[in-house]
Short mmCIF file of C-alpha atoms and ligand atoms in Angstrom, two decimals:
data_model
loop_
_atom_site.label_atom_id
_atom_site.label_comp_id
_atom_site.label_asym_id
_atom_site.label_seq_id
_atom_site.Cartn_x
_atom_site.Cartn_y
_atom_site.Cartn_z
CA MET A 1 -7.68 -27.12 8.61
CA SER A 2 -9.19 -24.05 6.94
CA ALA A 3 -9.62 -23.98 3.15
CA PRO A 4 -6.75 -22.38 1.22
CA ARG A 5 -7.34 -18.71 0.38
CA GLU A 6 -7.95 -17.57 -3.16
CA LEU A 7 -4.65 -16.29 -4.54
CA LEU A 8 -4.61 -12.61 -5.53
CA LEU A 9 -1.19 -10.97 -5.86
CA ASP A 10 1.52 -13.44 -6.83
CA LEU A 11 5.18 -12.59 -7.39
CA GLN A 12 7.40 -15.32 -8.74
CA LYS A 13 11.20 -14.95 -8.74
CA VAL A 14 11.13 -11.21 -9.35
CA SER A 15 14.47 -9.51 -9.96
CA ALA A 16 14.94 -5.77 -10.46
CA GLY A 17 17.44 -2.99 -9.91
CA TYR A 18 18.86 0.33 -11.04
CA GLY A 19 21.42 0.33 -13.83
CA ALA A 20 24.26 -1.96 -12.79
CA LEU A 21 22.85 -2.32 -9.27
CA LYS A 22 20.79 -5.47 -8.87
CA VAL A 23 18.57 -4.94 -5.83
CA LEU A 24 15.94 -7.70 -5.89
CA HIS A 25 17.01 -11.31 -6.35
CA ASP A 26 14.33 -13.86 -7.20
CA VAL A 27 11.71 -12.52 -4.80
CA SER A 28 8.63 -14.74 -4.54
CA LEU A 29 5.67 -13.81 -2.38
CA HIS A 30 1.90 -13.84 -2.49
CA VAL A 31 -1.17 -12.27 -0.93
CA GLY A 32 -4.42 -14.20 -0.66
CA LYS A 33 -7.98 -12.91 -0.54
CA ALA A 34 -8.80 -11.11 2.73
CA GLU A 35 -5.23 -11.63 3.87
CA VAL A 36 -2.92 -8.98 5.34
CA VAL A 37 0.70 -9.82 4.63
CA GLY A 38 3.70 -7.97 6.03
CA LEU A 39 7.01 -7.28 4.34
CA LEU A 40 9.72 -6.42 6.83
CA GLY A 41 13.30 -5.41 6.27
CA ALA A 42 16.02 -3.01 7.33
CA ASN A 43 16.78 0.28 5.54
CA GLY A 44 18.07 -0.45 2.08
CA ALA A 45 16.76 -4.03 2.02
CA GLY A 46 14.86 -3.32 -1.21
CA LYS A 47 11.31 -2.92 0.14
CA SER A 48 10.46 0.22 -1.84
CA THR A 49 12.18 -1.21 -4.90
CA LEU A 50 9.82 -4.16 -4.65
CA VAL A 51 6.85 -1.82 -4.26
CA ARG A 52 7.94 0.12 -7.38
CA THR A 53 8.14 -3.08 -9.39
CA ILE A 54 4.57 -3.95 -8.31
CA SER A 55 3.33 -0.42 -9.14
CA GLY A 56 4.92 -0.58 -12.59
CA HIS A 57 7.37 2.28 -11.99
CA LEU A 58 10.39 -0.01 -12.16
CA ARG A 59 10.99 -2.61 -14.82
CA VAL A 60 10.98 -6.27 -13.79
CA ARG A 61 14.18 -7.81 -15.13
CA SER A 62 13.09 -11.39 -14.65
CA GLY A 63 10.25 -13.20 -12.99
CA THR A 64 6.51 -12.50 -13.05
CA ILE A 65 3.93 -10.42 -11.19
CA ARG A 66 0.39 -11.73 -11.51
CA HIS A 67 -2.84 -10.67 -9.90
CA GLY A 68 -6.03 -12.69 -10.01
CA GLY A 69 -4.43 -14.76 -12.75
CA VAL A 70 -3.62 -11.72 -14.94
CA ASP A 71 0.01 -11.04 -15.86
CA LEU A 72 0.93 -7.50 -14.74
CA THR A 73 4.67 -7.87 -15.25
CA ARG A 74 5.11 -5.49 -18.16
CA LEU A 75 2.19 -3.13 -17.61
CA ALA A 76 2.67 0.65 -17.27
CA PRO A 77 1.88 2.24 -13.87
CA HIS A 78 -1.56 3.59 -14.85
CA ARG A 79 -2.69 0.12 -15.92
CA ILE A 80 -1.93 -1.60 -12.59
CA PRO A 81 -4.89 -0.16 -10.60
CA GLN A 82 -7.22 -1.05 -13.48
CA HIS A 83 -6.40 -4.67 -12.65
CA GLY A 84 -7.17 -4.29 -8.96
CA VAL A 85 -3.81 -3.44 -7.35
CA ALA A 86 -3.51 0.00 -5.71
CA VAL A 87 -0.14 1.10 -4.38
CA VAL A 88 0.64 3.84 -1.86
CA LEU A 89 4.24 4.73 -2.69
CA GLU A 90 6.79 5.85 -0.09
CA ALA A 91 6.77 9.32 -1.71
CA ARG A 92 2.91 9.44 -1.71
CA ASN A 93 2.93 11.16 -5.13
CA LEU A 94 -0.04 13.49 -4.63
CA PHE A 95 -0.76 16.34 -7.03
CA GLY A 96 0.41 19.15 -4.75
CA ASP A 97 -1.39 22.02 -6.49
CA MET A 98 -4.66 20.13 -6.64
CA THR A 99 -7.04 20.13 -3.67
CA VAL A 100 -7.84 17.06 -1.61
CA ALA A 101 -11.18 16.92 -3.43
CA GLU A 102 -9.48 17.01 -6.83
CA ASN A 103 -6.90 14.37 -5.86
CA LEU A 104 -9.64 12.05 -4.63
CA GLY A 105 -11.97 12.78 -7.55
CA LEU A 106 -9.25 11.87 -10.01
CA ALA A 107 -8.80 8.47 -8.39
CA LEU A 108 -12.52 7.85 -8.39
CA ARG A 109 -12.67 8.54 -12.12
CA ASN A 110 -9.61 6.40 -12.85
CA GLY A 111 -10.78 3.49 -10.73
CA ARG A 112 -12.19 0.37 -12.17
CA GLN A 113 -15.57 0.54 -13.83
CA ARG A 114 -17.67 -1.44 -11.41
CA VAL A 115 -19.90 -0.84 -8.43
CA PRO A 116 -17.58 1.14 -6.14
CA ARG A 117 -16.83 -0.40 -2.78
CA PHE A 118 -15.55 2.93 -1.47
CA SER A 119 -17.17 6.30 -2.08
CA ILE A 120 -15.74 9.73 -1.24
CA LYS A 121 -18.04 9.72 1.79
CA ASP A 122 -16.59 6.39 2.96
CA VAL A 123 -13.00 7.60 2.81
CA LEU A 124 -13.90 10.85 4.58
CA ASN A 125 -15.50 8.75 7.30
CA LEU A 126 -12.25 6.80 7.60
CA PHE A 127 -10.20 10.02 7.78
CA PRO A 128 -12.54 12.69 9.21
CA VAL A 129 -9.78 15.34 9.32
CA LEU A 130 -9.81 15.39 5.51
CA THR A 131 -13.33 16.81 5.54
CA GLU A 132 -11.99 20.13 6.87
CA LYS A 133 -9.17 20.04 4.31
CA TYR A 134 -11.32 19.05 1.37
CA GLY A 135 -10.75 22.31 -0.53
CA THR A 136 -7.08 22.69 0.46
CA PRO A 137 -4.22 22.06 -2.00
CA ALA A 138 -2.47 18.81 -1.07
CA LYS A 139 0.92 20.53 -0.77
CA LEU A 140 -0.39 22.59 2.17
CA LEU A 141 -1.33 19.52 4.24
CA SER A 142 0.82 18.02 6.98
CA GLY A 143 2.75 14.83 6.22
CA GLY A 144 0.19 12.77 8.12
CA GLN A 145 -2.74 14.33 6.27
CA GLN A 146 -0.97 13.74 2.95
CA GLN A 147 -0.52 10.09 3.90
CA MET A 148 -4.25 9.91 4.63
CA VAL A 149 -5.07 11.40 1.23
CA ALA A 150 -2.71 8.89 -0.40
CA ILE A 151 -4.43 5.96 1.31
CA ALA A 152 -7.90 7.39 0.62
CA ARG A 153 -7.00 7.88 -3.03
CA ALA A 154 -5.76 4.28 -3.27
CA LEU A 155 -9.04 3.01 -1.80
CA LEU A 156 -11.02 5.03 -4.35
CA LEU A 157 -9.28 3.04 -7.07
CA GLN A 158 -11.45 0.18 -5.69
CA PRO A 159 -8.58 -2.30 -5.31
CA ASP A 160 -8.68 -6.00 -4.50
CA VAL A 161 -5.24 -5.58 -2.97
CA LEU A 162 -3.80 -2.49 -1.32
CA VAL A 163 0.00 -2.20 -1.17
CA LEU A 164 1.32 0.28 1.40
CA ASP A 165 4.97 1.31 1.62
CA GLU A 166 5.68 2.18 5.27
CA PRO A 167 2.56 4.28 5.82
CA SER A 168 3.63 5.34 9.32
CA THR A 169 7.18 6.48 8.62
CA GLY A 170 8.03 9.93 9.88
CA LEU A 171 4.59 10.61 11.36
CA ALA A 172 3.62 11.71 14.88
CA PRO A 173 2.38 8.98 17.27
CA LYS A 174 -1.20 10.33 17.25
CA ILE A 175 -1.36 10.19 13.44
CA ILE A 176 0.21 6.72 13.41
CA LYS A 177 -2.52 5.60 15.81
CA ASP A 178 -5.21 6.98 13.48
CA ILE A 179 -3.70 5.25 10.46
CA VAL A 180 -3.28 1.94 12.33
CA GLU A 181 -6.95 2.11 13.33
CA VAL A 182 -7.97 2.60 9.71
CA LEU A 183 -5.80 -0.32 8.60
CA GLN A 184 -7.36 -2.48 11.33
CA GLN A 185 -10.82 -1.48 10.18
CA LEU A 186 -9.97 -2.29 6.55
CA ARG A 187 -8.58 -5.62 7.69
CA SER A 188 -11.74 -6.45 9.61
CA GLU A 189 -13.73 -5.65 6.46
CA GLY A 190 -11.68 -8.21 4.52
CA MET A 191 -9.40 -5.88 2.51
CA SER A 192 -6.34 -7.74 1.22
CA MET A 193 -3.12 -5.86 1.91
CA LEU A 194 0.63 -6.05 1.51
CA LEU A 195 1.98 -3.86 4.28
CA ILE A 196 5.62 -2.81 4.11
CA GLU A 197 6.74 -2.03 7.62
CA GLN A 198 9.97 -1.78 9.59
CA ASN A 199 8.27 -1.72 12.96
CA VAL A 200 8.00 -5.38 13.95
CA SER A 201 5.42 -4.90 16.70
CA MET A 202 3.18 -2.95 14.34
CA ALA A 203 3.55 -5.66 11.70
CA ALA A 204 2.71 -8.33 14.28
CA GLN A 205 -0.38 -6.37 15.29
CA LEU A 206 -1.63 -5.74 11.77
CA THR A 207 -0.71 -8.76 9.64
CA ASP A 208 -1.66 -12.43 9.37
CA ARG A 209 1.82 -13.47 8.27
CA ALA A 210 4.97 -11.81 6.94
CA TYR A 211 8.12 -12.04 4.88
CA VAL A 212 11.51 -10.63 5.81
CA LEU A 213 13.54 -9.09 3.00
CA SER A 214 17.28 -8.75 3.47
CA LEU A 215 19.66 -7.45 0.79
CA GLY A 216 16.97 -8.05 -1.81
CA ARG A 217 16.17 -11.63 -0.87
CA ILE A 218 13.35 -13.17 1.16
CA VAL A 219 15.29 -14.68 4.06
CA TYR A 220 12.50 -15.55 6.47
CA GLU A 221 8.76 -16.10 6.61
CA VAL A 222 6.44 -15.73 9.56
CA ALA A 223 3.68 -18.24 8.89
CA GLU A 224 0.05 -17.57 9.75
CA GLY A 225 -0.62 -18.13 13.45
CA THR A 226 3.06 -18.03 14.41
CA TRP A 227 3.62 -14.34 15.19
CA LYS A 228 3.70 -14.89 18.96
CA ASN A 229 6.19 -17.78 18.80
CA THR A 230 8.31 -15.93 16.27
CA LEU A 231 8.59 -12.87 18.49
CA GLU A 232 9.36 -14.96 21.58
CA SER A 233 11.99 -17.09 19.84
CA GLY A 234 14.03 -14.11 18.61
CA ALA A 235 14.20 -15.72 15.15
CA LEU A 236 13.05 -12.56 13.47
CA ALA A 237 15.80 -10.47 15.00
CA ASP A 238 18.34 -13.01 13.70
CA ALA A 239 16.82 -12.86 10.21
CA TYR A 240 16.83 -9.07 10.28
CA LEU A 241 20.34 -8.67 11.56
CA GLY A 242 21.71 -11.64 9.63
CA GLY A 243 21.43 -9.69 6.38
CA GLY A 244 23.35 -6.77 7.84
CA MET A 245 21.98 -3.30 8.50
CA LYS A 246 22.96 -0.86 5.83
CA SER A 247 22.85 2.89 5.81
CA VAL A 248 21.41 4.53 2.73
CA GLU A 249 22.57 7.76 1.16
CA PRO A 250 19.94 10.23 -0.06
CA ARG A 251 19.13 9.15 -3.56
CA PRO A 252 17.88 10.61 -6.81
CA PRO A 253 14.35 9.88 -8.03
CA VAL A 254 13.72 6.68 -9.95
CA LYS A 255 14.63 7.14 -13.61
CA GLU A 256 13.94 3.73 -15.03
CA SER A 257 10.29 3.12 -15.86
CA ARG A 258 8.15 0.92 -18.02
CA GLN A 259 6.90 2.36 -21.25
N1 ATP B 1 16.54 5.51 -7.67
C1 ATP B 1 17.53 4.74 -7.27
N2 ATP B 1 18.68 4.69 -7.99
C2 ATP B 1 19.72 3.90 -7.61
N3 ATP B 1 19.71 3.11 -6.51
C3 ATP B 1 18.60 3.12 -5.75
C4 ATP B 1 17.46 3.93 -6.08
N4 ATP B 1 16.50 3.73 -5.15
C5 ATP B 1 17.02 2.84 -4.28
N5 ATP B 1 18.27 2.48 -4.63
C6 ATP B 1 19.12 1.50 -3.94
O1 ATP B 1 18.44 0.27 -3.87
C7 ATP B 1 18.64 -0.36 -2.62
C8 ATP B 1 17.29 -0.62 -1.98
O2 ATP B 1 16.63 0.61 -1.72
P1 ATP B 1 15.10 0.67 -1.28
O3 ATP B 1 14.69 2.07 -1.29
O4 ATP B 1 14.33 -0.31 -2.07
O5 ATP B 1 15.21 0.13 0.24
P2 ATP B 1 14.11 0.11 1.39
O6 ATP B 1 14.12 -1.27 1.94
O7 ATP B 1 12.83 0.64 0.89
O8 ATP B 1 14.75 1.11 2.46
P3 ATP B 1 14.02 2.14 3.47
O9 ATP B 1 13.62 1.33 4.65
O10 ATP B 1 15.12 3.11 3.80
O11 ATP B 1 12.86 2.79 2.78
C9 ATP B 1 19.53 0.57 -1.81
O12 ATP B 1 20.86 0.10 -1.94
C10 ATP B 1 19.35 1.92 -2.50
O13 ATP B 1 20.50 2.71 -2.37
MG1 MG B 2 11.63 2.21 1.43
#
């Protein structure tokens, strides 16, 4: 048997929600060093809510979020990357009036003070199209290019763990292919990731193991080395559908945040 991986991101019984709506119920999950972990779930399952609790934008009501042994549970959003966790939110949150160069430069300056693993040159090599757009305001980029800037910016924060909320959603197949290739490259270089994804075949291709979230609870786990069996057995489809698909109304921006 291989040695257990060093534990990086560790969520224990995390609960969170919006006002009277409790969305996450005692969610426990972890990401080890050089591990790519998937989080699957239908629309409305609570995936982005979980991501916002990790990023510090949504208050954790109970439970703990730790990374590398440090308690992040009550930290404000700008403090989370300083501890090695970079999050690409569903909304990407770029500074629209700032150029690609300025968006990336800001991340580089706000990253952790240590020998950078990723330079601007590295991220432009990962996403060559951004070289041509380097002086363009982010708001004038296509959705796919904005997603690339968001991922590049997260890498420039020099994270130990990268958390990505559905990076391929709404993008053209060619762009999805480019982004998948970058994620595969990062994986092969040992980057630890928590990848939120609804596309099961993409998750199977990109992750070592995965959790399924349904109505705010972890209802199923795909253990390392069991993706093939899981897909063949149909167990995942049962876990997915068992929680009930739910349609989601357009919603207002998150109001609740940590101070
Ligand atoms: N800002 C908000 N205020 C109130 N309720 C919200 C808010 N954001 C999300 N919700 C509710 O929380 C629940 C989970 O939403 P969330 O966005 O976390 O789901 P998701 O799994 O990311 O879905 P999707 O796949 O559509 O992105 C839903 O019932 C949603 O309506
Ligand atoms: Mg979401």
